[in-house]
Coordinates of C-alpha atoms in Angstrom, one line a residue:
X1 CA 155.2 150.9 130.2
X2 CA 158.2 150.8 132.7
X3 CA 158.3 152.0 136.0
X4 CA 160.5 155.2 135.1
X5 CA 158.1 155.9 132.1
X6 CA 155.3 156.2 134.8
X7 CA 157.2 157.8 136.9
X8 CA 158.4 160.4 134.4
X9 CA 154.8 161.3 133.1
X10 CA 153.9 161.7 136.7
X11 CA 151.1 158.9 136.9
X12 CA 150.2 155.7 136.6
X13 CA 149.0 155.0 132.5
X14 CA 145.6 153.7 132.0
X15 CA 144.5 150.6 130.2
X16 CA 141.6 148.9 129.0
X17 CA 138.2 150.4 128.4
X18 CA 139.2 153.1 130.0
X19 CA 142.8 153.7 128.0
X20 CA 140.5 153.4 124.6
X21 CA 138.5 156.0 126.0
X22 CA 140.5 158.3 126.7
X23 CA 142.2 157.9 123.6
X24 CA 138.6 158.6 122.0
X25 CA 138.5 161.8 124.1
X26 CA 141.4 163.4 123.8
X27 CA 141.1 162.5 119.8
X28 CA 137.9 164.6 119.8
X29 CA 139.6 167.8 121.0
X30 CA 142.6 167.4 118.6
X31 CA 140.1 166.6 115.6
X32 CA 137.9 170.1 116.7
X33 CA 141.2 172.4 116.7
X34 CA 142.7 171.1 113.4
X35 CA 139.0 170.9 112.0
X36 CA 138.9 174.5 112.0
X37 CA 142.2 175.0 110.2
X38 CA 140.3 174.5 107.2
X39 CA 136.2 174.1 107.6
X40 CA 136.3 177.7 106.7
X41 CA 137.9 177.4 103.8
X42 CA 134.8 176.6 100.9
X43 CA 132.9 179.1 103.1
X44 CA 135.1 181.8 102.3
X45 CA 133.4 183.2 99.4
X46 CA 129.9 183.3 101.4
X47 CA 131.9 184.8 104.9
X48 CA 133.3 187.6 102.3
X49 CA 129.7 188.8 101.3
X50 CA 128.8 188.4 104.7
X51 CA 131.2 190.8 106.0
X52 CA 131.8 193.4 103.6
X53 CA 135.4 191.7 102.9
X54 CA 137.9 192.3 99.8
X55 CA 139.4 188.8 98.3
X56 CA 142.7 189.7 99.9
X57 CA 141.6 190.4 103.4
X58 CA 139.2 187.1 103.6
X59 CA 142.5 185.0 103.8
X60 CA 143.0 187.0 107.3
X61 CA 140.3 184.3 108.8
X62 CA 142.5 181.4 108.0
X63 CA 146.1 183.0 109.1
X64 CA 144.7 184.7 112.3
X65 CA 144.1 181.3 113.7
X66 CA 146.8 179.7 112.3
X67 CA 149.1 182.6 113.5
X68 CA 147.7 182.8 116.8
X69 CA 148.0 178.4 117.6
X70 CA 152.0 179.4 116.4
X71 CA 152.6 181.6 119.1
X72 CA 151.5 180.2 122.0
X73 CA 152.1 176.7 120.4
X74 CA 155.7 177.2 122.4
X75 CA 154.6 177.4 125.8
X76 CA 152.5 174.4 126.2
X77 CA 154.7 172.4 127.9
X78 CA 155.8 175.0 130.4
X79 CA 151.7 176.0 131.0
X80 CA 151.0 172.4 131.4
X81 CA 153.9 172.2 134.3
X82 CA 152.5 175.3 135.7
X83 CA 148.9 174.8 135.8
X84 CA 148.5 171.0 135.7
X85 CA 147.9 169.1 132.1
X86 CA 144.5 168.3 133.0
X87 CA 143.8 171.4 133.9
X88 CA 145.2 173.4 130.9
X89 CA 143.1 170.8 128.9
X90 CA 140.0 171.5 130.6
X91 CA 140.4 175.3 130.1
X92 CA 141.5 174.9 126.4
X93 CA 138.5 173.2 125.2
X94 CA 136.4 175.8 126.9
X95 CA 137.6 178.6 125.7
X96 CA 137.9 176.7 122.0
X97 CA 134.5 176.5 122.5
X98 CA 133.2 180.2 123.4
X99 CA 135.7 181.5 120.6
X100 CA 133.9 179.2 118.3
X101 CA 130.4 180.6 119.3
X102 CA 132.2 184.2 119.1
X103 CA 133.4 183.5 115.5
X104 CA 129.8 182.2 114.4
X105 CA 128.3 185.7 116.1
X106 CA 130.5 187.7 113.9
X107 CA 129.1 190.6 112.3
X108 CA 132.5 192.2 110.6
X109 CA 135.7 191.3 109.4
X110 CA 137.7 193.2 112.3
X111 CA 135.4 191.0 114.8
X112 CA 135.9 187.4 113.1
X113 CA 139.8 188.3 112.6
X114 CA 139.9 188.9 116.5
X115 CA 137.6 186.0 117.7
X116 CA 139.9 183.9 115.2
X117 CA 142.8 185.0 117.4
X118 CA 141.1 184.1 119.9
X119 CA 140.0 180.5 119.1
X120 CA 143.7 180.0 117.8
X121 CA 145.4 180.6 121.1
X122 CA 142.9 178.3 122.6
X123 CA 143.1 175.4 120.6
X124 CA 147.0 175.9 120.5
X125 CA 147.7 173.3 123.3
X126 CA 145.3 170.7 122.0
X127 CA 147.5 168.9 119.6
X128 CA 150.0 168.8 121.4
X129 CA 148.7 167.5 124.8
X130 CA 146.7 164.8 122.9
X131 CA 149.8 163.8 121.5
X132 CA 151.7 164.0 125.1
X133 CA 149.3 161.9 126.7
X134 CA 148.9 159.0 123.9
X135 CA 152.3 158.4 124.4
X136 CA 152.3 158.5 128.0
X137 CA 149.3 155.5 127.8
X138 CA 151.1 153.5 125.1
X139 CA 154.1 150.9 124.9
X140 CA 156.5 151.4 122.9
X141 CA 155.6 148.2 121.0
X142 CA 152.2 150.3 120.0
X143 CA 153.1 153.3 119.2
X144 CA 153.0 153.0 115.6
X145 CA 149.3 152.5 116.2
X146 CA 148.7 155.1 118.7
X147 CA 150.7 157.3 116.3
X148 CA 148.6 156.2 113.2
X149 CA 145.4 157.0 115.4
X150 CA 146.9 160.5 116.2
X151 CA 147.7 160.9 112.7
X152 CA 144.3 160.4 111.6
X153 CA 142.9 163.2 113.3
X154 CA 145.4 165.6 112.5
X155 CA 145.6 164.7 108.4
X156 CA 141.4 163.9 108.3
X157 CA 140.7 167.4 110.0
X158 CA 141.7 169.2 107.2
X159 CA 140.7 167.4 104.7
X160 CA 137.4 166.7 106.4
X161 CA 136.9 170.3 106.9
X162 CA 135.9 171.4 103.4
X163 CA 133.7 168.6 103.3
X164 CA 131.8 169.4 106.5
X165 CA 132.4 173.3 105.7
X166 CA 130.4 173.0 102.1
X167 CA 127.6 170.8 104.1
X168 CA 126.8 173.3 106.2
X169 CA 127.4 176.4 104.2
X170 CA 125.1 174.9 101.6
X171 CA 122.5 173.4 104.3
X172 CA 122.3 176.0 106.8
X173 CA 124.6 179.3 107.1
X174 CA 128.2 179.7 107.0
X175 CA 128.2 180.7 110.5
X176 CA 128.0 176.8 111.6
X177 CA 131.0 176.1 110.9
X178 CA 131.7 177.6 113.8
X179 CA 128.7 176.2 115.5
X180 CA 129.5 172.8 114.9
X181 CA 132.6 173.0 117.7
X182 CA 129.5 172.9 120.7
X183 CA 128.3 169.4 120.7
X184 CA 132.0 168.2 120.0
X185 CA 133.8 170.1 122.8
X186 CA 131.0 170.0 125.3
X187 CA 131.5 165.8 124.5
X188 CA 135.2 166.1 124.6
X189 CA 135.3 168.4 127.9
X190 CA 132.8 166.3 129.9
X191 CA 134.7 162.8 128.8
X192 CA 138.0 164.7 130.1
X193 CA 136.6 165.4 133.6
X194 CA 135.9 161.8 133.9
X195 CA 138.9 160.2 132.8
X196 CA 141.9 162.4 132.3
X197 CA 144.0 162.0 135.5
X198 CA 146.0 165.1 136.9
X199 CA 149.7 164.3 136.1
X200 CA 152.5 166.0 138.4
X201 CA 153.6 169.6 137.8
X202 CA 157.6 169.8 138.2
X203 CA 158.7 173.5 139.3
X204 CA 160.1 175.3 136.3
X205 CA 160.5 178.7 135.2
X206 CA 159.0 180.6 132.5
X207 CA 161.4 182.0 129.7
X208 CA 159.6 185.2 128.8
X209 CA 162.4 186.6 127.0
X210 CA 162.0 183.7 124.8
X211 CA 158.6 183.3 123.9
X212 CA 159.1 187.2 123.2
X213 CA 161.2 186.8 120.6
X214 CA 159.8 183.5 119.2
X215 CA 156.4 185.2 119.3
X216 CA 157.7 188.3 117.3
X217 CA 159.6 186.5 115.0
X218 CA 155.9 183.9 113.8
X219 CA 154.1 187.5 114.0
X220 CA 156.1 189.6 111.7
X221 CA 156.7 186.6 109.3
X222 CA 152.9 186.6 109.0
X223 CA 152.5 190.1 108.9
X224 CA 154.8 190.5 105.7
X225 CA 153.7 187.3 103.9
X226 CA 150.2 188.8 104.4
X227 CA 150.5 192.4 103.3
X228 CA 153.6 191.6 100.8
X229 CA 151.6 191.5 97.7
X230 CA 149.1 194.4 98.6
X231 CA 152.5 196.3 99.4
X232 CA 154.4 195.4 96.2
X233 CA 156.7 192.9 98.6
X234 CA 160.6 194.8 99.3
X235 CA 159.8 198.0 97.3
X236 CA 157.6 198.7 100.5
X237 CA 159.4 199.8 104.1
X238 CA 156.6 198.2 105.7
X239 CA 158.2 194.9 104.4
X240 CA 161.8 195.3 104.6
X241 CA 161.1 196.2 108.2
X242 CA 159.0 193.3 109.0
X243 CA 161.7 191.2 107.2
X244 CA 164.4 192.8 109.4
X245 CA 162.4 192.6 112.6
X246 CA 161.4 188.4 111.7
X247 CA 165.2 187.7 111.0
X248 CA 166.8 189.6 113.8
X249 CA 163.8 187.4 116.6
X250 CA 164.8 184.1 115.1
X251 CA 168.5 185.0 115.0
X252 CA 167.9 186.1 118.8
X253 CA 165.9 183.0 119.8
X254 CA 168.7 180.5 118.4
X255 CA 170.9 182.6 120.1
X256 CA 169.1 183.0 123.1
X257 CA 168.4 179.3 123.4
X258 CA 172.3 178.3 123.2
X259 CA 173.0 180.6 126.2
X260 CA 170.1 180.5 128.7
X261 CA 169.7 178.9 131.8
X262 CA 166.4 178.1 131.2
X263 CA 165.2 178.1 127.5
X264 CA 162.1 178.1 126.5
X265 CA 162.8 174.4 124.7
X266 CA 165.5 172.8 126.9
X267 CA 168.7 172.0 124.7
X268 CA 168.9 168.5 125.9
X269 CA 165.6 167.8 123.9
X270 CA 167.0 170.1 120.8
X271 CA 169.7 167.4 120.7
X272 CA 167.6 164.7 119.7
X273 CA 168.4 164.3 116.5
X274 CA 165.5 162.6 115.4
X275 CA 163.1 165.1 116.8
X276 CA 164.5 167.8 114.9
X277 CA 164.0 165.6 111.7
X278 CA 160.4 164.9 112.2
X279 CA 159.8 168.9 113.1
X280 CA 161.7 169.6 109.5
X281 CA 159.4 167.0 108.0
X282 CA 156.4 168.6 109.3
X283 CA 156.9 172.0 108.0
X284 CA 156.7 170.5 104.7
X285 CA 153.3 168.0 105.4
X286 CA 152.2 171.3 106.8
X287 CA 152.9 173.4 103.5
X288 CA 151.3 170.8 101.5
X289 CA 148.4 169.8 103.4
X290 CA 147.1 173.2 104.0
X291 CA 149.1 175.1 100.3
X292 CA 146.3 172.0 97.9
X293 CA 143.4 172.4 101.0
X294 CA 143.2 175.8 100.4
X295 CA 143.5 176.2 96.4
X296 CA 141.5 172.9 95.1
X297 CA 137.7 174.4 96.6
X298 CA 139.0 177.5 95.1
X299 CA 139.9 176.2 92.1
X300 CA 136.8 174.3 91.9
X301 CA 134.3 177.0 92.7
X302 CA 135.6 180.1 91.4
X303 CA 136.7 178.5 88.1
X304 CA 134.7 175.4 87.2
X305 CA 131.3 176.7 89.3
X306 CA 131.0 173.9 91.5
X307 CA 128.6 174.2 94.3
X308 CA 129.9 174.8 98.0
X309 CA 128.9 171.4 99.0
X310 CA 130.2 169.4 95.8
X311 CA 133.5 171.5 96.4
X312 CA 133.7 169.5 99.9
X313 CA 133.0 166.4 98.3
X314 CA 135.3 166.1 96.4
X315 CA 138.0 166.7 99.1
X316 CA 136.5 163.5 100.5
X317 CA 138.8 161.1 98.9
X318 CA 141.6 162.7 100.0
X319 CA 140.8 161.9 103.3
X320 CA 139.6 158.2 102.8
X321 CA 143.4 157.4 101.2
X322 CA 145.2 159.0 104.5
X323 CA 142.5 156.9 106.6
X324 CA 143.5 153.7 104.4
X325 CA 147.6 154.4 104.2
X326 CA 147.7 155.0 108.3
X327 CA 145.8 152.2 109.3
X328 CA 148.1 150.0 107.3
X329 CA 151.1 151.8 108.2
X330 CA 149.5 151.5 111.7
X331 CA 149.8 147.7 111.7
X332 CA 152.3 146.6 109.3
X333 CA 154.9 149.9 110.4
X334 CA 157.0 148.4 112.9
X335 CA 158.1 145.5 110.3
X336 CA 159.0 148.1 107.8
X337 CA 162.1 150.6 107.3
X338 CA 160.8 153.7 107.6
X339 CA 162.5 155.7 105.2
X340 CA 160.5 153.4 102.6
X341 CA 157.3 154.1 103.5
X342 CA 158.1 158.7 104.1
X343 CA 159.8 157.9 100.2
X344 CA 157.0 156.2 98.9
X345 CA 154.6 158.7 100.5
X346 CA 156.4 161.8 99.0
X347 CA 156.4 160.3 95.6
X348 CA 153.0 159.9 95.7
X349 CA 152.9 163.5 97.0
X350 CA 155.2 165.0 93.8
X351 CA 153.6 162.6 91.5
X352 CA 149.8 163.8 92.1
X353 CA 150.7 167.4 92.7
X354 CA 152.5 167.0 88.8
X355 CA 149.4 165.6 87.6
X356 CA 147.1 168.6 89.2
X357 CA 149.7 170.4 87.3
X358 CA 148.8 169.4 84.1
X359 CA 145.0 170.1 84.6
X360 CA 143.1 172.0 82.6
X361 CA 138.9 173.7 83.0
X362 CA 137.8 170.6 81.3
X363 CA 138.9 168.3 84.1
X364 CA 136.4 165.9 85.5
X365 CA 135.5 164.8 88.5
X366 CA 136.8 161.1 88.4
X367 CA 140.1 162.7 87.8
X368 CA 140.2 165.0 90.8
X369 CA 138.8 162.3 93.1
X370 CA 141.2 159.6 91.9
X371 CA 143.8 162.0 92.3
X372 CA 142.6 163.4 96.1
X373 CA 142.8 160.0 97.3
X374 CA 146.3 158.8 95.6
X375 CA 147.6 162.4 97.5
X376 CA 145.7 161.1 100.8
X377 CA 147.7 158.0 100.6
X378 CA 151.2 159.7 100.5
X379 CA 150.6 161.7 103.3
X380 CA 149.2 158.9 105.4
X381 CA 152.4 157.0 104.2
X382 CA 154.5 160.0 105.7
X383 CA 153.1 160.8 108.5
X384 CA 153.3 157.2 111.1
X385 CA 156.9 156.9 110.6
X386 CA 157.6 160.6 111.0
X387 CA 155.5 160.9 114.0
X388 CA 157.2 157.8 115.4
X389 CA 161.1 158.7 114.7
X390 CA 160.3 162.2 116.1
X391 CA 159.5 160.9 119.3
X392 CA 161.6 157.7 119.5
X393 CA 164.6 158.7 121.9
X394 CA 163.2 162.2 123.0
X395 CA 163.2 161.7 127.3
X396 CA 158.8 161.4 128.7
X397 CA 159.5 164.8 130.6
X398 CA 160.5 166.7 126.9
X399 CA 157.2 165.0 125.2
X400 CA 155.1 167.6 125.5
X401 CA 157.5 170.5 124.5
X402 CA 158.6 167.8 121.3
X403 CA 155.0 167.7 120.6
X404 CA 153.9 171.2 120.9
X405 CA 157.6 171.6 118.3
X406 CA 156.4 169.4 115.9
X407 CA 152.9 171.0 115.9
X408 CA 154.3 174.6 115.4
X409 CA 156.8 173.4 112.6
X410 CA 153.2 171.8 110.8
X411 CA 151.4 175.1 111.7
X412 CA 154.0 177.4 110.4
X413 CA 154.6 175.4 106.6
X414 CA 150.6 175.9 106.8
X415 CA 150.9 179.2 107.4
X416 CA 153.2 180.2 104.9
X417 CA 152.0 178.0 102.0
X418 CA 148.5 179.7 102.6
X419 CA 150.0 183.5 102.0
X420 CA 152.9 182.6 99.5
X421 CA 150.4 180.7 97.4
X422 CA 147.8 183.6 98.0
X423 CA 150.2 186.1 96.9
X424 CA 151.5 184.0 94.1
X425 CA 148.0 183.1 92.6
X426 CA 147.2 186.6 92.7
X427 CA 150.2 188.2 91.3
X428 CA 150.5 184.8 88.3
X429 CA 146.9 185.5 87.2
X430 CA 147.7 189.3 86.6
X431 CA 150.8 188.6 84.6
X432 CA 148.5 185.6 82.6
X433 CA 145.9 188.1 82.2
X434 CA 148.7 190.6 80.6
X435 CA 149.5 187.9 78.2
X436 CA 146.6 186.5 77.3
X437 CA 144.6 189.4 76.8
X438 CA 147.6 191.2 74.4
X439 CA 146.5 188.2 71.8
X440 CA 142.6 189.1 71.7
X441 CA 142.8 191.9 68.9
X442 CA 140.8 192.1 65.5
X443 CA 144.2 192.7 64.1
X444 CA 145.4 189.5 65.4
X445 CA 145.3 187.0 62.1
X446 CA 146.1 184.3 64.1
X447 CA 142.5 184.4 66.1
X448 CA 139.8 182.6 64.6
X449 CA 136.8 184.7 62.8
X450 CA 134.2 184.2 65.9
X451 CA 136.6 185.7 68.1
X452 CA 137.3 188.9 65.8
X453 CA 133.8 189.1 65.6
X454 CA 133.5 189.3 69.3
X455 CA 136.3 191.4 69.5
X456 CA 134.4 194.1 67.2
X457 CA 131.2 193.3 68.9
X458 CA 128.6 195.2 71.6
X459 CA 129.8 195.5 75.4
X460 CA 128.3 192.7 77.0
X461 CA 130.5 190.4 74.2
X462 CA 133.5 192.2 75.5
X463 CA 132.7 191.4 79.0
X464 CA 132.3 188.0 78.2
X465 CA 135.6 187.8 76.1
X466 CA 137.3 189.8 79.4
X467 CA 135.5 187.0 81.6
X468 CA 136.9 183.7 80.1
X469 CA 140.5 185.2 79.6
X470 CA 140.5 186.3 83.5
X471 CA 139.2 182.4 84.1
X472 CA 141.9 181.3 81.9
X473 CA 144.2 183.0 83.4
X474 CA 143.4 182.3 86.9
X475 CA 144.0 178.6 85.8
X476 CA 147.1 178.6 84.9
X477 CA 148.3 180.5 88.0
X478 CA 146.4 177.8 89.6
X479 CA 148.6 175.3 87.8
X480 CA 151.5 177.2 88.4
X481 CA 151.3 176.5 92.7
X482 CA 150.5 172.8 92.3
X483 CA 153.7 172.7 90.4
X484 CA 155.5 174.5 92.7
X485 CA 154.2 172.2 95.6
X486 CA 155.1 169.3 93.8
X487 CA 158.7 170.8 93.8
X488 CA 159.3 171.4 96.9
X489 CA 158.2 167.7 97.4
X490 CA 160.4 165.9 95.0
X491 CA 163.7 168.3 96.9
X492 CA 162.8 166.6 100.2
X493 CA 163.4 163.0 99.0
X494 CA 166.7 163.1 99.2
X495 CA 166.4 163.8 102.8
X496 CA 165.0 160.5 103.5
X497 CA 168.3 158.5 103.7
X498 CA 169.3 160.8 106.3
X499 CA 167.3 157.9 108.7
X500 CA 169.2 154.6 109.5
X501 CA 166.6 151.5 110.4
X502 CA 166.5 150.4 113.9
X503 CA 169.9 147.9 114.4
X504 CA 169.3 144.0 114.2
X505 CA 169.1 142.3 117.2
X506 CA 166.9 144.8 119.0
X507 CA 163.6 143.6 120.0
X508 CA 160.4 144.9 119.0
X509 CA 159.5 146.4 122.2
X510 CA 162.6 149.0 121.8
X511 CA 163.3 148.9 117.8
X512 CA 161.7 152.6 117.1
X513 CA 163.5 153.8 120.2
X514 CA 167.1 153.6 119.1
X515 CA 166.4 155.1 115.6
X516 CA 169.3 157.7 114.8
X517 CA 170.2 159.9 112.0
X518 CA 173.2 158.9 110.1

């Protein structure tokens, strides 16, 4: 690294053993905040029971966090400068950690959505400061490699979360998935003390006004993507006003941002073009990653009657093909255009999201797995080259604002794939119900004799007969969101010749940091 790198981070970069720990470190925290994005997930069912919960209102323990890590997501960089990086990462790991204790105490749904909160504002800063300080202890000959590594524990959290989720839901209690955060942050916060150094904190104000309105417009978009389908979405005030409010905030905040002296992201770094790119890029990993997370151990359990822990498993392979498609992209990236390997990965995405489309109750395991880790590989495919062109001319003093950015643009296309395809599932398998059951008559000629005979049958035949047409139906509304994922994949695509390949002549050492958007 050059001597105005090292002066811009504020400190000298480490190397060696004690670089690759450090990397190791800061890795753990960034693996235990995006873990719990989704470890809840297959315990939802048992977490409803639990604490007297309606369907609808269980979702409320995956936004709250989500939510929460968006709004203060903004103001990492300027904490970090206020406070001290190493500082700000001590505290966030220890408060992650109480939250999680908090969350595992829960008795009610009011308490878990608040300790949620909680645990989300904590763990908001983690990404991003991990991020921050791999690049500030990497050339920029390895940061596909750093990036890769990065990548790993941001795309194998949530798929690994299921997995561990459904381990311990099915060994022990739900409530350790919450538990499960000690050992790792009490590992991560000691390994910090030791080796993080303190990096200097230049004198800049805070931007309330700002963070105001970015905060209100995240929170109200939440609010009415939540409570839209419970509200009967715009025939409801409530909605429309939440709308208004979201709409007006972001209008404000670009507004605001254009004209202030001192913005909450400074517009020298909202210049970068390539930054801007990546962020866009990441809403849509972010949709995608958490939109199939979240319906697949839903699919599988409620539906096919797959076992908590066999539910996780078979997220699994999702995660080995992101594990095997970054470590390659790791090594072999810098030799590649990078707007082959983000196409390649999205086809992968629209191709296997098509196929989930097509599913039907009868699908077997094989399929799913074989599918999980095609998926995997796409997004590991995406995510190096994104993660490097983001960050590729953006100034050392912007990286942690970029970062925490980039992170908020992935938490928010989380966020909102989670309720749209909530709200969509729910509303899809009503109308499918509608349909389905207007066929189940004896005076339906079409139907074949057994089912007339059920039809005309005792009670408990009728319940079974309402039983398999709400499974049916809940199926194809199931269908119905993989498809729509798998659109919104294939519309991106065209996106990708927006990036032009480093120029020729340009040596290795500086190739990713002159890549531009045409």
């Amino acid at each position: 690294m050059s001597a105005n790198d090292a002066s811009a981070i504020g400190y000298t970069p480490l190397t060696g053993p004690k670089r690759n720990l450090l990397i190791a470190t800061v890795m753990l925290g960034t693996l235990m905040q995006v873990l719990d994005m989704t470890i809840a997930n297959v315990a939802l069912p048992h977490m409803q029971a639990a604490l007297g919960a309606t369907q609808q209102d269980i979702g409320w323990v995956l936004t709250s966090y989500i939510v929460a890590a968006g709004v203060f997501l903004p103001i990492t960089g300027w904490v970090a400068d206020r406070i001290g990086q190493r500082r700000l990462f001590l505290l966030s790991v220890a408060c992650f950690v109480i939250a999680s204790v908090l969350c595992g105490l829960a008795t009610n749904l009011g308490e878990m959505v608040v300790f949620r909160l909680f645990q989300g504002m904590a763990g908001a800063c983690l990404a991003p400061l991990a991020q921050t300080i791999l690049l500030d202890n990497s050339d920029a000959s390895k940061r596909n490699s750093v990036m890769a590594i990065f990548g790993m524990g941001i795309m194998i959290g949530p798929v690994l979360g299921p997995v561990l989720g459904g381990w311990l839901t099915d060994r022990f209690d739900w409530r350790w998935v919450f538990f499960v955060n000690v050992p790792i942050g009490l590992l991560c916060f000691v390994g910090l003390i030791f080796l993080l150094p303190e990096r200097a904190r230049p004198a800049r104000p805070f931007d309330l006004s700002g963070f105001v309105l970015l905060a209100l417009g995240i929170g109200m978009l939440q609010l009415m993507l939540d409570r839209g389908e419970n509200l009967d979405w715009f025939s409801s005030w409530e909605i429309l006003i939440e709308l208004g409010v979201s709409v007006s905030a972001f209008w404000m905040f670009a507004i605001h941002l254009t004209t202030a002296e001192n913005p909450l992201y400074h517009t020298d770094m909202l210049r970068d073009r390539n930054l801007v790119l990546g962020a866009t890029f990441m809403l849509l990993i972010g949709m995608i990653l958490m939109g199939s997370a979240v319906l697949l151990p839903l699919m599988v359990q409620q539906l096919m009657g797959f076992p908590v822990i066999q539910a996780g498993e078979l997220m699994a392979s999702r995660g080995v093909g992101t594990v095997i498609a970054m470590g390659l992209v790791g090594r072999f990236g810098s030799k590649l255009d990078p707007r082959l390997s983000i196409a390649i990965g999205l086809i992968l995405i629209a191709m296997t999201m098509n196929q989930m489309a097509g599913w039907s109750l009868d699908v077997d395991q094989r399929s799913i797995a074989w599918n999980g880790l095609i998926q995997g590989m796409g997004i590991g495919a995406i995510f190096v080259p994104i993660s490097t062109v983001s960050f590729a001319t953006i100034a050392p003093q912007y990286r942690t604002d970029g970062a925490g950015l980039v992170s908020l643009t992935r938490s928010i296309g989380g966020s909102v794939a989670i309720s749209v395809l909530a709200a969509l599932l729910a509303r899809n398998t009503q109308i499918n119900h509608a349909d389905l059951a207007a066929y189940i008559s004896p005076y339906n000629y079409g139907l074949p004799a057994a089912a007339v005979s059920l039809a005309n049958s005792s009670a408990i035949s009728v319940a079974s007969i309402e039983s398999e047409i709400l499974r049916q139906s809940a199926m194809i509304a199931f269908l119905n969101d993989f498809r729509l994922i798998a659109f919104l994949t294939v519309i991106m695509i065209p996106t990708v010749l927006l990036i032009r390949r480093p120029a020729k002549g340009q040596n290795q050492d500086d190739s990713t940091m002159h890549m531009v958007l045409e």
